[in-house]
mmCIF file of C-alpha atoms and ligand atoms in Angstrom:
data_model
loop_
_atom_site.group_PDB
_atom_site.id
_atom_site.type_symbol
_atom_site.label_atom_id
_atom_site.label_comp_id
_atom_site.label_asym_id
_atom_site.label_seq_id
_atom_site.Cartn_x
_atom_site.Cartn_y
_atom_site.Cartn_z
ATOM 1 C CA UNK A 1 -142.040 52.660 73.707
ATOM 2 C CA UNK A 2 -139.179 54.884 74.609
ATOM 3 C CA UNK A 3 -136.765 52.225 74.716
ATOM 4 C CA UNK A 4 -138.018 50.880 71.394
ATOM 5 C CA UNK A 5 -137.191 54.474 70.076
ATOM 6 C CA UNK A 6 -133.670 54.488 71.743
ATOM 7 C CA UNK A 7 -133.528 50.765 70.185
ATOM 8 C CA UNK A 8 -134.425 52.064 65.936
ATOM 9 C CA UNK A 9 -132.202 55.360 66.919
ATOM 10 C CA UNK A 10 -129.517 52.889 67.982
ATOM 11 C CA UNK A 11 -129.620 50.333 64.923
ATOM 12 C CA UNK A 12 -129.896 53.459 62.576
ATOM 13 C CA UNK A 13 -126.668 55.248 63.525
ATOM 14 C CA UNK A 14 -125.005 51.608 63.793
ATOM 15 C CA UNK A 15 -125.978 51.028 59.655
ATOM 16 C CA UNK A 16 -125.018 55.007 59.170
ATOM 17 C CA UNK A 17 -121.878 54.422 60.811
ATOM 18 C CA UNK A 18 -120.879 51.005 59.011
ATOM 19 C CA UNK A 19 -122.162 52.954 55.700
ATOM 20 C CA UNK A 20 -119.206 55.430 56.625
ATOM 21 C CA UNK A 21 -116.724 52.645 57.448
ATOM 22 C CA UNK A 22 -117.376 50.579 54.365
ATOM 23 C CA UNK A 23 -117.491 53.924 52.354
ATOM 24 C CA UNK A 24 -114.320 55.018 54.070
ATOM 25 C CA UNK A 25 -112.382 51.682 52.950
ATOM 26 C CA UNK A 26 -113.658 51.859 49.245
ATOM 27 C CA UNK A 27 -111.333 53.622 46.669
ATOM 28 C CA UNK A 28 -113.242 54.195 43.600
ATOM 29 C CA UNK A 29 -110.913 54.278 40.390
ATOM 30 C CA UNK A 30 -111.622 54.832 36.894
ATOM 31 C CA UNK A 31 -110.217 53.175 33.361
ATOM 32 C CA UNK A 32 -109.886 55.583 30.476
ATOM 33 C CA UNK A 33 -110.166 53.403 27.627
ATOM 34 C CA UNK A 34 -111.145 54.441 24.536
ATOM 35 C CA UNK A 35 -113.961 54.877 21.766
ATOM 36 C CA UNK A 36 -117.029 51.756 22.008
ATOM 37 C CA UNK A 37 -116.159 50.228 19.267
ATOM 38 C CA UNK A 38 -112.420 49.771 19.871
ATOM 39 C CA UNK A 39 -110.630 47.079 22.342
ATOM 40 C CA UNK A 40 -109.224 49.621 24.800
ATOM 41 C CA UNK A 41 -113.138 49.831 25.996
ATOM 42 C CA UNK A 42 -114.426 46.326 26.496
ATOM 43 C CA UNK A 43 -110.356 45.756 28.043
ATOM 44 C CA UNK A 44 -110.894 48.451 30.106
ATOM 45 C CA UNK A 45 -114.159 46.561 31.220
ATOM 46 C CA UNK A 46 -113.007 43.211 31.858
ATOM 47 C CA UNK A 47 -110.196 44.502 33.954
ATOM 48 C CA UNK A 48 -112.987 46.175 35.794
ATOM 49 C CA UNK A 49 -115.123 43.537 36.411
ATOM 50 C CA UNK A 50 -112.790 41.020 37.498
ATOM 51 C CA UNK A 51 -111.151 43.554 40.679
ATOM 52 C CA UNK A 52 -115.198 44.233 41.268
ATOM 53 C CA UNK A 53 -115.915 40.889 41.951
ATOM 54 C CA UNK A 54 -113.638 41.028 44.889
ATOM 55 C CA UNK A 55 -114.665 44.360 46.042
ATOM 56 C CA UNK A 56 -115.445 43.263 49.688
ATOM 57 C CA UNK A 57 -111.641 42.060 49.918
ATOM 58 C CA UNK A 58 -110.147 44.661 48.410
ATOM 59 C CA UNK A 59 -112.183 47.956 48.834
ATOM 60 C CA UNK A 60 -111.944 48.747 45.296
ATOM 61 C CA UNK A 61 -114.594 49.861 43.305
ATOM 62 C CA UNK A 62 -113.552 49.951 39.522
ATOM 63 C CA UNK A 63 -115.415 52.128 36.520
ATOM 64 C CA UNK A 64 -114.461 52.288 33.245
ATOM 65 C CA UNK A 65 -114.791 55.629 30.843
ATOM 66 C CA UNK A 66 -114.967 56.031 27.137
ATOM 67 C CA UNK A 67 -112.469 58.493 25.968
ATOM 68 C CA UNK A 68 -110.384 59.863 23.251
ATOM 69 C CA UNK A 69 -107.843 57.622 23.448
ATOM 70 C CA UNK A 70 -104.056 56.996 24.529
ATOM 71 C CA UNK A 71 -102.765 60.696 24.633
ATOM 72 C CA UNK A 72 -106.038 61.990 26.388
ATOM 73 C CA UNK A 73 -105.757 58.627 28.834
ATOM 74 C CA UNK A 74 -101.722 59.693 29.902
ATOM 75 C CA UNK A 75 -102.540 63.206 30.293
ATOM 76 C CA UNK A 76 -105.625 62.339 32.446
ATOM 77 C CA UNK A 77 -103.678 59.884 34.368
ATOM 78 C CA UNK A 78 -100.674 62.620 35.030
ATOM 79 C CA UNK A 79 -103.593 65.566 36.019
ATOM 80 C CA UNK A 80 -105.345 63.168 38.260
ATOM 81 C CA UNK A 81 -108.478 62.681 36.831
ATOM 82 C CA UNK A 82 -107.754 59.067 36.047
ATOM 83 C CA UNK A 83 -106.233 56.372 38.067
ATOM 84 C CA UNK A 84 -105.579 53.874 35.171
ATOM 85 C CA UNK A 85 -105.736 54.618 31.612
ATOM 86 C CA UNK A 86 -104.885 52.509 28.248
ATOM 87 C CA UNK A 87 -102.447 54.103 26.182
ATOM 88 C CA UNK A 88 -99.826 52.291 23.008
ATOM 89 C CA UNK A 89 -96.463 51.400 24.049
ATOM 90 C CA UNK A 90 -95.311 54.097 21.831
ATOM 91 C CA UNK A 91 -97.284 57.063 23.418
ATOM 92 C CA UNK A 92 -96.117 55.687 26.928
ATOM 93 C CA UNK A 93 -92.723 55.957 25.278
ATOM 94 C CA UNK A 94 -93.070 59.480 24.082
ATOM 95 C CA UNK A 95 -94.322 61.150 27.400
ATOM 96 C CA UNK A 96 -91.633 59.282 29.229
ATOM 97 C CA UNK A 97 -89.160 60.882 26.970
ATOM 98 C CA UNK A 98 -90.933 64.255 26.374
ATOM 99 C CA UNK A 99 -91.218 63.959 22.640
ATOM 100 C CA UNK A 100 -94.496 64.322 20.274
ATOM 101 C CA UNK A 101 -97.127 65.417 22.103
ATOM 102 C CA UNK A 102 -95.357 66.454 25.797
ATOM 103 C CA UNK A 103 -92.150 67.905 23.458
ATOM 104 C CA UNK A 104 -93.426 71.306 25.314
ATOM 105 C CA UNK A 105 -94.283 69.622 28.463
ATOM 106 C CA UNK A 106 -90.907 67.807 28.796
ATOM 107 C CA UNK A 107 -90.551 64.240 29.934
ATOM 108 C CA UNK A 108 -93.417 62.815 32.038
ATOM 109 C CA UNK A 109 -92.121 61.842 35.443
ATOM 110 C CA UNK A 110 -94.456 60.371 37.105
ATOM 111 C CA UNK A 111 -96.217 57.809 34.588
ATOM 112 C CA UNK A 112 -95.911 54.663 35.436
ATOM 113 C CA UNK A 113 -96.340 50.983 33.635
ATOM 114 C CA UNK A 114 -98.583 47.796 35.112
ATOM 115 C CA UNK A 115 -98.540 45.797 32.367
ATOM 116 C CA UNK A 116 -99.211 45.338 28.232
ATOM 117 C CA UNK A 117 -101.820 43.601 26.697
ATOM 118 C CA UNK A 118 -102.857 42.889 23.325
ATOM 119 C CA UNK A 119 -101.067 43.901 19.850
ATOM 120 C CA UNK A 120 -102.671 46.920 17.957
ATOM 121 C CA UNK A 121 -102.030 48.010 14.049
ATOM 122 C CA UNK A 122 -102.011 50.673 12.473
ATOM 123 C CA UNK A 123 -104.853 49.978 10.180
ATOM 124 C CA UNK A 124 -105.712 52.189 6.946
ATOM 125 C CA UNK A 125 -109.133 51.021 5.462
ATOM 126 C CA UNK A 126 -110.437 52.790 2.381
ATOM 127 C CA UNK A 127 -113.407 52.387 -0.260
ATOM 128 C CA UNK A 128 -113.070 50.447 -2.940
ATOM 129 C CA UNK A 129 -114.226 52.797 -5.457
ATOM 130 C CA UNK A 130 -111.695 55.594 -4.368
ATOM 131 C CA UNK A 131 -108.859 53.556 -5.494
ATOM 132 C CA UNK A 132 -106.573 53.721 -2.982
ATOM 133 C CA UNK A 133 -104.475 50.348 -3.837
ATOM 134 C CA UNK A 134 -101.158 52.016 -1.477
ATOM 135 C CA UNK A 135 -100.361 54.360 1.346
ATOM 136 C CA UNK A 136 -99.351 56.818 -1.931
ATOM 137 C CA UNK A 137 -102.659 56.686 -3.169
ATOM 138 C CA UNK A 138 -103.671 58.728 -0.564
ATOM 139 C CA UNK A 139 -102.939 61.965 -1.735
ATOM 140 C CA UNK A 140 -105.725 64.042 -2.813
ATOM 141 C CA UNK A 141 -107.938 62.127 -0.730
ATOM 142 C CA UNK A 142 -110.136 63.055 2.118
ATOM 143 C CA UNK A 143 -108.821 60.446 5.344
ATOM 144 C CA UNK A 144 -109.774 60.611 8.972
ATOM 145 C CA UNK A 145 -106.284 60.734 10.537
ATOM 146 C CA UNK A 146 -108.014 60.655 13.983
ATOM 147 C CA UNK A 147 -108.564 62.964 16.899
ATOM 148 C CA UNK A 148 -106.457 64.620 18.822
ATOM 149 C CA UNK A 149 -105.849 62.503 21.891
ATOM 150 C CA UNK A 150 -105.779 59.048 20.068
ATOM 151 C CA UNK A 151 -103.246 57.273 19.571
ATOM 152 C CA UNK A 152 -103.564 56.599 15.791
ATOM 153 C CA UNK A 153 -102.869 60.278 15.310
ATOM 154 C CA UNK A 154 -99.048 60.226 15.308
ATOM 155 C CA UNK A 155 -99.167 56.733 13.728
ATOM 156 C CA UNK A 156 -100.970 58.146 11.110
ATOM 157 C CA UNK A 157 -98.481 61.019 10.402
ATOM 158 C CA UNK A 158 -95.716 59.229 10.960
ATOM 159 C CA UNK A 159 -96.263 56.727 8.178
ATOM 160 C CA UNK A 160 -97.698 59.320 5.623
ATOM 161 C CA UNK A 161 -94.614 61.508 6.215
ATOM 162 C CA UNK A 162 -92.098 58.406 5.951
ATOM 163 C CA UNK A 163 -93.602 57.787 2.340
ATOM 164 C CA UNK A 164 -93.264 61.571 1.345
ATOM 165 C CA UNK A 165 -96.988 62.838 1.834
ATOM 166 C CA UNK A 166 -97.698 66.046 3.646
ATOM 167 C CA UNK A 167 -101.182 65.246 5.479
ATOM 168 C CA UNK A 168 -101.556 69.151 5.723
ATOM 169 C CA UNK A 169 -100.952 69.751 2.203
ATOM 170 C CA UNK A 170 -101.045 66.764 -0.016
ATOM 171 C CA UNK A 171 -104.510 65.513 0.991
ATOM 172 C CA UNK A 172 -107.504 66.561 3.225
ATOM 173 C CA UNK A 173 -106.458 64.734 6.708
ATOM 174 C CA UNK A 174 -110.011 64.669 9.026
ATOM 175 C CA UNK A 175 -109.605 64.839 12.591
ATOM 176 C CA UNK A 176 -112.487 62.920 14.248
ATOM 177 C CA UNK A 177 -113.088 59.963 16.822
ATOM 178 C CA UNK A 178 -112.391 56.818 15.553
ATOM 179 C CA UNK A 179 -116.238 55.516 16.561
ATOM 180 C CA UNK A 180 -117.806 57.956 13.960
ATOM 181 C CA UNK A 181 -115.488 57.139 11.326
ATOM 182 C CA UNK A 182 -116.795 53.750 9.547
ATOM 183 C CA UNK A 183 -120.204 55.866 9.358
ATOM 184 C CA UNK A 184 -118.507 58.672 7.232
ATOM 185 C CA UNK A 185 -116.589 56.136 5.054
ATOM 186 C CA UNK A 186 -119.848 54.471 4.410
ATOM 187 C CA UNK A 187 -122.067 58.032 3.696
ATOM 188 C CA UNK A 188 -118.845 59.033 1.133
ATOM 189 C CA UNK A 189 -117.930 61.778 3.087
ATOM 190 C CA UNK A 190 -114.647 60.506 3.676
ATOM 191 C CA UNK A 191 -112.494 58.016 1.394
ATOM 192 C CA UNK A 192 -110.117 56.244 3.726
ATOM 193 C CA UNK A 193 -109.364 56.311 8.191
ATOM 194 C CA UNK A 194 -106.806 55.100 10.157
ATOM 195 C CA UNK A 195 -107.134 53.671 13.290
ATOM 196 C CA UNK A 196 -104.711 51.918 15.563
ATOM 197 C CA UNK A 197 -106.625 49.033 17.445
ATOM 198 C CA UNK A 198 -106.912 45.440 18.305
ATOM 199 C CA UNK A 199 -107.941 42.866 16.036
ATOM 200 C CA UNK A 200 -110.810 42.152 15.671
ATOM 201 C CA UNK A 201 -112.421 45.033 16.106
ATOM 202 C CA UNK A 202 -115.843 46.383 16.210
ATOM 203 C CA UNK A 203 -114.960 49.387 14.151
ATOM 204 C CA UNK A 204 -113.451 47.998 11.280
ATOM 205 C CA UNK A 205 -116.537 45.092 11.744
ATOM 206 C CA UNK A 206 -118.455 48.316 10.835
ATOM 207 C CA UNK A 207 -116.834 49.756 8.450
ATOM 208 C CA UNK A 208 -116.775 46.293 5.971
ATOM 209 C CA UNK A 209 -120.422 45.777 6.511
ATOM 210 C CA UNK A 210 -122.280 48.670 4.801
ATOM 211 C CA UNK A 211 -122.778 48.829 0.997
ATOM 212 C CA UNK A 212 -120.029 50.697 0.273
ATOM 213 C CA UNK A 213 -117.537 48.514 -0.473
ATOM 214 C CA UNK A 214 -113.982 48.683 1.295
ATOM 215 C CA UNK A 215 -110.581 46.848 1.438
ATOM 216 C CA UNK A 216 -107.878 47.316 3.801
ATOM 217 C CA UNK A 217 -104.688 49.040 2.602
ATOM 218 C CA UNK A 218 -101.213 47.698 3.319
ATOM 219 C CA UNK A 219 -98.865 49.825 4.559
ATOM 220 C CA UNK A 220 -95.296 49.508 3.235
ATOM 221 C CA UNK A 221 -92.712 51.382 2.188
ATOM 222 C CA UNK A 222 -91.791 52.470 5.976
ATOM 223 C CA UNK A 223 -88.693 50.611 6.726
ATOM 224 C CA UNK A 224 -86.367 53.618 7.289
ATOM 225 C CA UNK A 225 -89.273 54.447 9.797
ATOM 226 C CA UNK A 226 -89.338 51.380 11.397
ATOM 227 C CA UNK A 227 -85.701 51.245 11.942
ATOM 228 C CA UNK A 228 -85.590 54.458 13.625
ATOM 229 C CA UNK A 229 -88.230 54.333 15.905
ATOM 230 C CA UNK A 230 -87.774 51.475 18.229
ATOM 231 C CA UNK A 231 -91.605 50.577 19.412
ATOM 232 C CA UNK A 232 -92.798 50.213 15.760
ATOM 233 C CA UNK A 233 -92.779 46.579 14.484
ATOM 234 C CA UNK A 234 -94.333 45.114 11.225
ATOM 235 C CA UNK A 235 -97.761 43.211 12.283
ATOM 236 C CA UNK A 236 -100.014 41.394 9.743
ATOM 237 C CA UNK A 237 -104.201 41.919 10.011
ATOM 238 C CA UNK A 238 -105.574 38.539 8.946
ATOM 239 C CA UNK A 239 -107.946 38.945 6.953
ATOM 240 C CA UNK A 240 -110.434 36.102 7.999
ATOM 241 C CA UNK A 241 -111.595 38.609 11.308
ATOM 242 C CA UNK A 242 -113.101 40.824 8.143
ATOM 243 C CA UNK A 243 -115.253 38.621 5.881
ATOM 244 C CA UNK A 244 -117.122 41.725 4.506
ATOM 245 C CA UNK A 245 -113.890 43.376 3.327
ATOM 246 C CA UNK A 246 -112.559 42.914 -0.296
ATOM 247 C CA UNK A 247 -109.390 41.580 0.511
ATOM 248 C CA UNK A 248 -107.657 38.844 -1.162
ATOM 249 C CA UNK A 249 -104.862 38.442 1.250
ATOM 250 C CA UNK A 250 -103.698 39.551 4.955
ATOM 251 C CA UNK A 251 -102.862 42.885 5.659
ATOM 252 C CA UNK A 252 -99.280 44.078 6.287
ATOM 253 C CA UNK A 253 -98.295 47.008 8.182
ATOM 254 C CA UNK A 254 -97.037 47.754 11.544
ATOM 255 C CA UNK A 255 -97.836 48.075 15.203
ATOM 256 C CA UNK A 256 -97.644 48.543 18.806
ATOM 257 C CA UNK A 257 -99.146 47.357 21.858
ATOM 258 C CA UNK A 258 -102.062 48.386 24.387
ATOM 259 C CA UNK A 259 -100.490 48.933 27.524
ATOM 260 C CA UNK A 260 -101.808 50.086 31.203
ATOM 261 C CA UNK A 261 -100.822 52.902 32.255
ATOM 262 C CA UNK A 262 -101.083 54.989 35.832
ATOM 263 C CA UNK A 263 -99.217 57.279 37.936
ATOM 264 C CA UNK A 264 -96.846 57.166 40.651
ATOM 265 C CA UNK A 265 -99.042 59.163 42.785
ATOM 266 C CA UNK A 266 -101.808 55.878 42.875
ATOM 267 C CA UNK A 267 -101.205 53.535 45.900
ATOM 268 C CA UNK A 268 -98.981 50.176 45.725
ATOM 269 C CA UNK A 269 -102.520 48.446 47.100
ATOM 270 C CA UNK A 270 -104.502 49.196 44.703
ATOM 271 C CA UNK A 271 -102.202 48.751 41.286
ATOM 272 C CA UNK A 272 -101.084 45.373 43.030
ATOM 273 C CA UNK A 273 -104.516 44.734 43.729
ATOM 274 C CA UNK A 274 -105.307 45.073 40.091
ATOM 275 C CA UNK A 275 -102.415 43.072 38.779
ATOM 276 C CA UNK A 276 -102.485 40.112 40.778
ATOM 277 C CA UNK A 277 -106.750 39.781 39.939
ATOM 278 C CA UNK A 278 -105.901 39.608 35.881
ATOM 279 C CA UNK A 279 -102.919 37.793 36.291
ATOM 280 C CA UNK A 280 -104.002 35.352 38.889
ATOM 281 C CA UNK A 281 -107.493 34.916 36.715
ATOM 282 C CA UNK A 282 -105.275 34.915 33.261
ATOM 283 C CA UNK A 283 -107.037 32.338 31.466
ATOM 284 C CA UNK A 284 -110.500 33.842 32.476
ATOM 285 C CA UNK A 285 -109.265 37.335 31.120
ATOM 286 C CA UNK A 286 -107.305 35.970 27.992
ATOM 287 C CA UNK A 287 -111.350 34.550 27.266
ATOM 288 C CA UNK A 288 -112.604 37.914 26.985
ATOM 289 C CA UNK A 289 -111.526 39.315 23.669
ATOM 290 C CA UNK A 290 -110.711 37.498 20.639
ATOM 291 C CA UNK A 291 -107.321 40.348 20.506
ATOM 292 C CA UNK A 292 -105.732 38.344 23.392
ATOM 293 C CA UNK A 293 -105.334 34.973 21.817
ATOM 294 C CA UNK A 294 -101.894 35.525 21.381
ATOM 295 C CA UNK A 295 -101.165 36.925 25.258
ATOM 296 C CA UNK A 296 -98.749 35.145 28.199
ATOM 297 C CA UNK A 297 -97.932 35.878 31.419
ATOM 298 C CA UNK A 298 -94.335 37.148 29.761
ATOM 299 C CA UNK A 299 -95.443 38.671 27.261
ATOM 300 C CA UNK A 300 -97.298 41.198 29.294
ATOM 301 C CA UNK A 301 -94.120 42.683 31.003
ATOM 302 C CA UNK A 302 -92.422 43.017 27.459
ATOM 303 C CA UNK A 303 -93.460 46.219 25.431
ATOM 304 C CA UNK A 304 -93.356 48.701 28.566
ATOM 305 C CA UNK A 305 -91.098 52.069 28.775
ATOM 306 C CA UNK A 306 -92.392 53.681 31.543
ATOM 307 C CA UNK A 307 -90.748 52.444 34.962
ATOM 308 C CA UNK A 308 -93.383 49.839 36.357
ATOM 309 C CA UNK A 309 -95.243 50.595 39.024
ATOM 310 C CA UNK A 310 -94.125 49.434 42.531
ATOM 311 C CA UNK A 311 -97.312 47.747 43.475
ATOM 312 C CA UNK A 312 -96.916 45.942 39.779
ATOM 313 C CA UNK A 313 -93.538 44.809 40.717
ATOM 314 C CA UNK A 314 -94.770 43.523 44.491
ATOM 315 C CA UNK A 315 -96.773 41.361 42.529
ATOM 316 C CA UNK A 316 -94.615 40.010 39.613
ATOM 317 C CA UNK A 317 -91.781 39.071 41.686
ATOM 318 C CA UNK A 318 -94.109 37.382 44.470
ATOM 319 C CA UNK A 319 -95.310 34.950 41.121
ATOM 320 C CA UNK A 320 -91.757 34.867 40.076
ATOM 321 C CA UNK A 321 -92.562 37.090 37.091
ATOM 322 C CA UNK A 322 -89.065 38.922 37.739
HETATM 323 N N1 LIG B 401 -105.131 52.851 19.979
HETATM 324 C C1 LIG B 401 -106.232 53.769 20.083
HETATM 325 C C2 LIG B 401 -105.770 55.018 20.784
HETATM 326 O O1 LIG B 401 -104.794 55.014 21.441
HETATM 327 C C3 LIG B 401 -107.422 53.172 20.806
HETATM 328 C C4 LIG B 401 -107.794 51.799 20.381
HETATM 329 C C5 LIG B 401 -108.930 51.175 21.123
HETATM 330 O O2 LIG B 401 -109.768 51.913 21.675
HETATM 331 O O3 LIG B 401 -108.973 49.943 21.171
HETATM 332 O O4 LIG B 401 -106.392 56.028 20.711
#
């Protein structure tokens, strides 16, 4: 009997005590992605999955948040509230530089760069019976700009400004998440959005199906912008992803790309870790999400301004990637 209860007291502290080692070796790190119905989210999930499936061999246990978006994600990164985050190349390029939004904070030292993924436009979809036919028709208007923390914010006011419209004074610019604003464009409460994504996406899926009717806006007119800042580039939205929208042709504007994003302070191990699984499994990943069709291997170190991460680098030049 008393043996037997040496024996259970034995076994017990043996599972506590593996518990503890197991628990010991597992770093838990979080995604900040963005709203549910963008691409930064179900990215942010397939990265996610694919380092969980080799949890036992790496010790890394991998959740993904929903958040504001690419300012909110490099801030949480830089505070250490996030390991990873999803931010546009020309965010990552601001805080490097300690322009836009970090213009009071100064440049951001310690981001750091893993690797780009998928092309994202800045996307302007209005209803049809506001008549918004251009960018110009705009003013007057009521148009989600987006919150503070996305991405699509400066986007937004950097194209209205570059064709002459003052979104403080020349219209009546909204400020909400990018998930509620297909809802409002459908209830009238708003005429037009902007949103910076992946195509397709789930939002703009949303905001074509209803029975208001809506058409995507072109914008144009932004050269001079263009030209000066040097992570813009014209992108086209085919219009095929949106059957329900009243378009005749694609969509032309301009764009940047999704990148991930951490911070110097997060260990070589586990941002090489991370590399290496969605590299090394690139066709699986490039299956997840129609927005990747276009993705290499090379094109995934182009687009980045922030100084990659060490543990990145271990891993691109072991695959000859540099
Ligand atoms: N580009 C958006 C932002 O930075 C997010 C897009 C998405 O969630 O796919 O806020």
């Amino acid at each position: 009997m008393k043996k037997g209860l040496f024996f259970s007291i034995t076994l017990v502290a043996a599972i506590l005590m593996s518990f503890a080692v197991v628990h010991a070796k597992t770093q838990f790190v979080t995604f900040g992605t963005g709203g549910i119905t963008g691409v930064y989210y179900p990215t942010g999930g397939a990265i996610a999955k694919m380092v969980n499936k080799k949890k036992e061999e790496y010790g890394i246990r991998a959740t993904v948040e929903s958040t504001g978006g690419s300012v909110f994600n490099i801030n949480a990164v830089l505070n250490g509230d996030l390991e990873f985050g999803i931010a546009q190349s020309d965010r990552q390029y601001q805080a490097i530089q300690g322009l836009a939004e970090w213009q009071d904070k100064g440049p951001q030292k310690d981001l750091r760069a893993v690797f780009s993924i998928h092309p994202e436009s800045v996307t302007l979809v209005a209803a049809v019976d506001a008549g918004i036919k251009t960018i110009l028709d705009l003013k007057g208007k009521t148009v989600n700009i987006g919150n503070p923390g996305s991405g699509q914010r400066q986007n937004a006011i950097d194209a209205l400004t570059a064709v002459g419209i003052d979104y403080e004074k020349d219209m009546k610019a909204e400020s909400v998440k990018a998930a509620e604003a297909p809802g409002l464009l459908q209830d009238g409460r708003i005429d037009a959005f902007f949103y910076t994504v992946g195509h397709p996406s789930g939002a703009f899926k949303e905001a074509t199906a209803g029975a208001r009717k809506v058409n995507f806006v072109s914008i144009t007119g932004i050269d001079s912008l263009l030209s000066r800042m040097p992570y813009y580039a014209k992108s086209s939205i085919p219009m095929s992803m949106y059957p329900g929208a009243q378009n005749d042709s694609d969509t032309e504007t301009f764009g940047v790309k999704a990148t991930l994003i951490t911070s110097a302070k997060v260990s070589d191990d586990v941002v090489y870790a991370i590399t290496k699984e969605v590299f090394d499994n690139f066709d699986e990943f490039k299956k997840l999400h129609p927005a990747y069709s276009h993705l290499t291997k090379e094109s995934m170190l182009e687009g980045l301004s922030a100084p990659l991460h060490d543990g990145a680098v271990k891993y691109f030049k072991e695959a000859g990637l540099m």
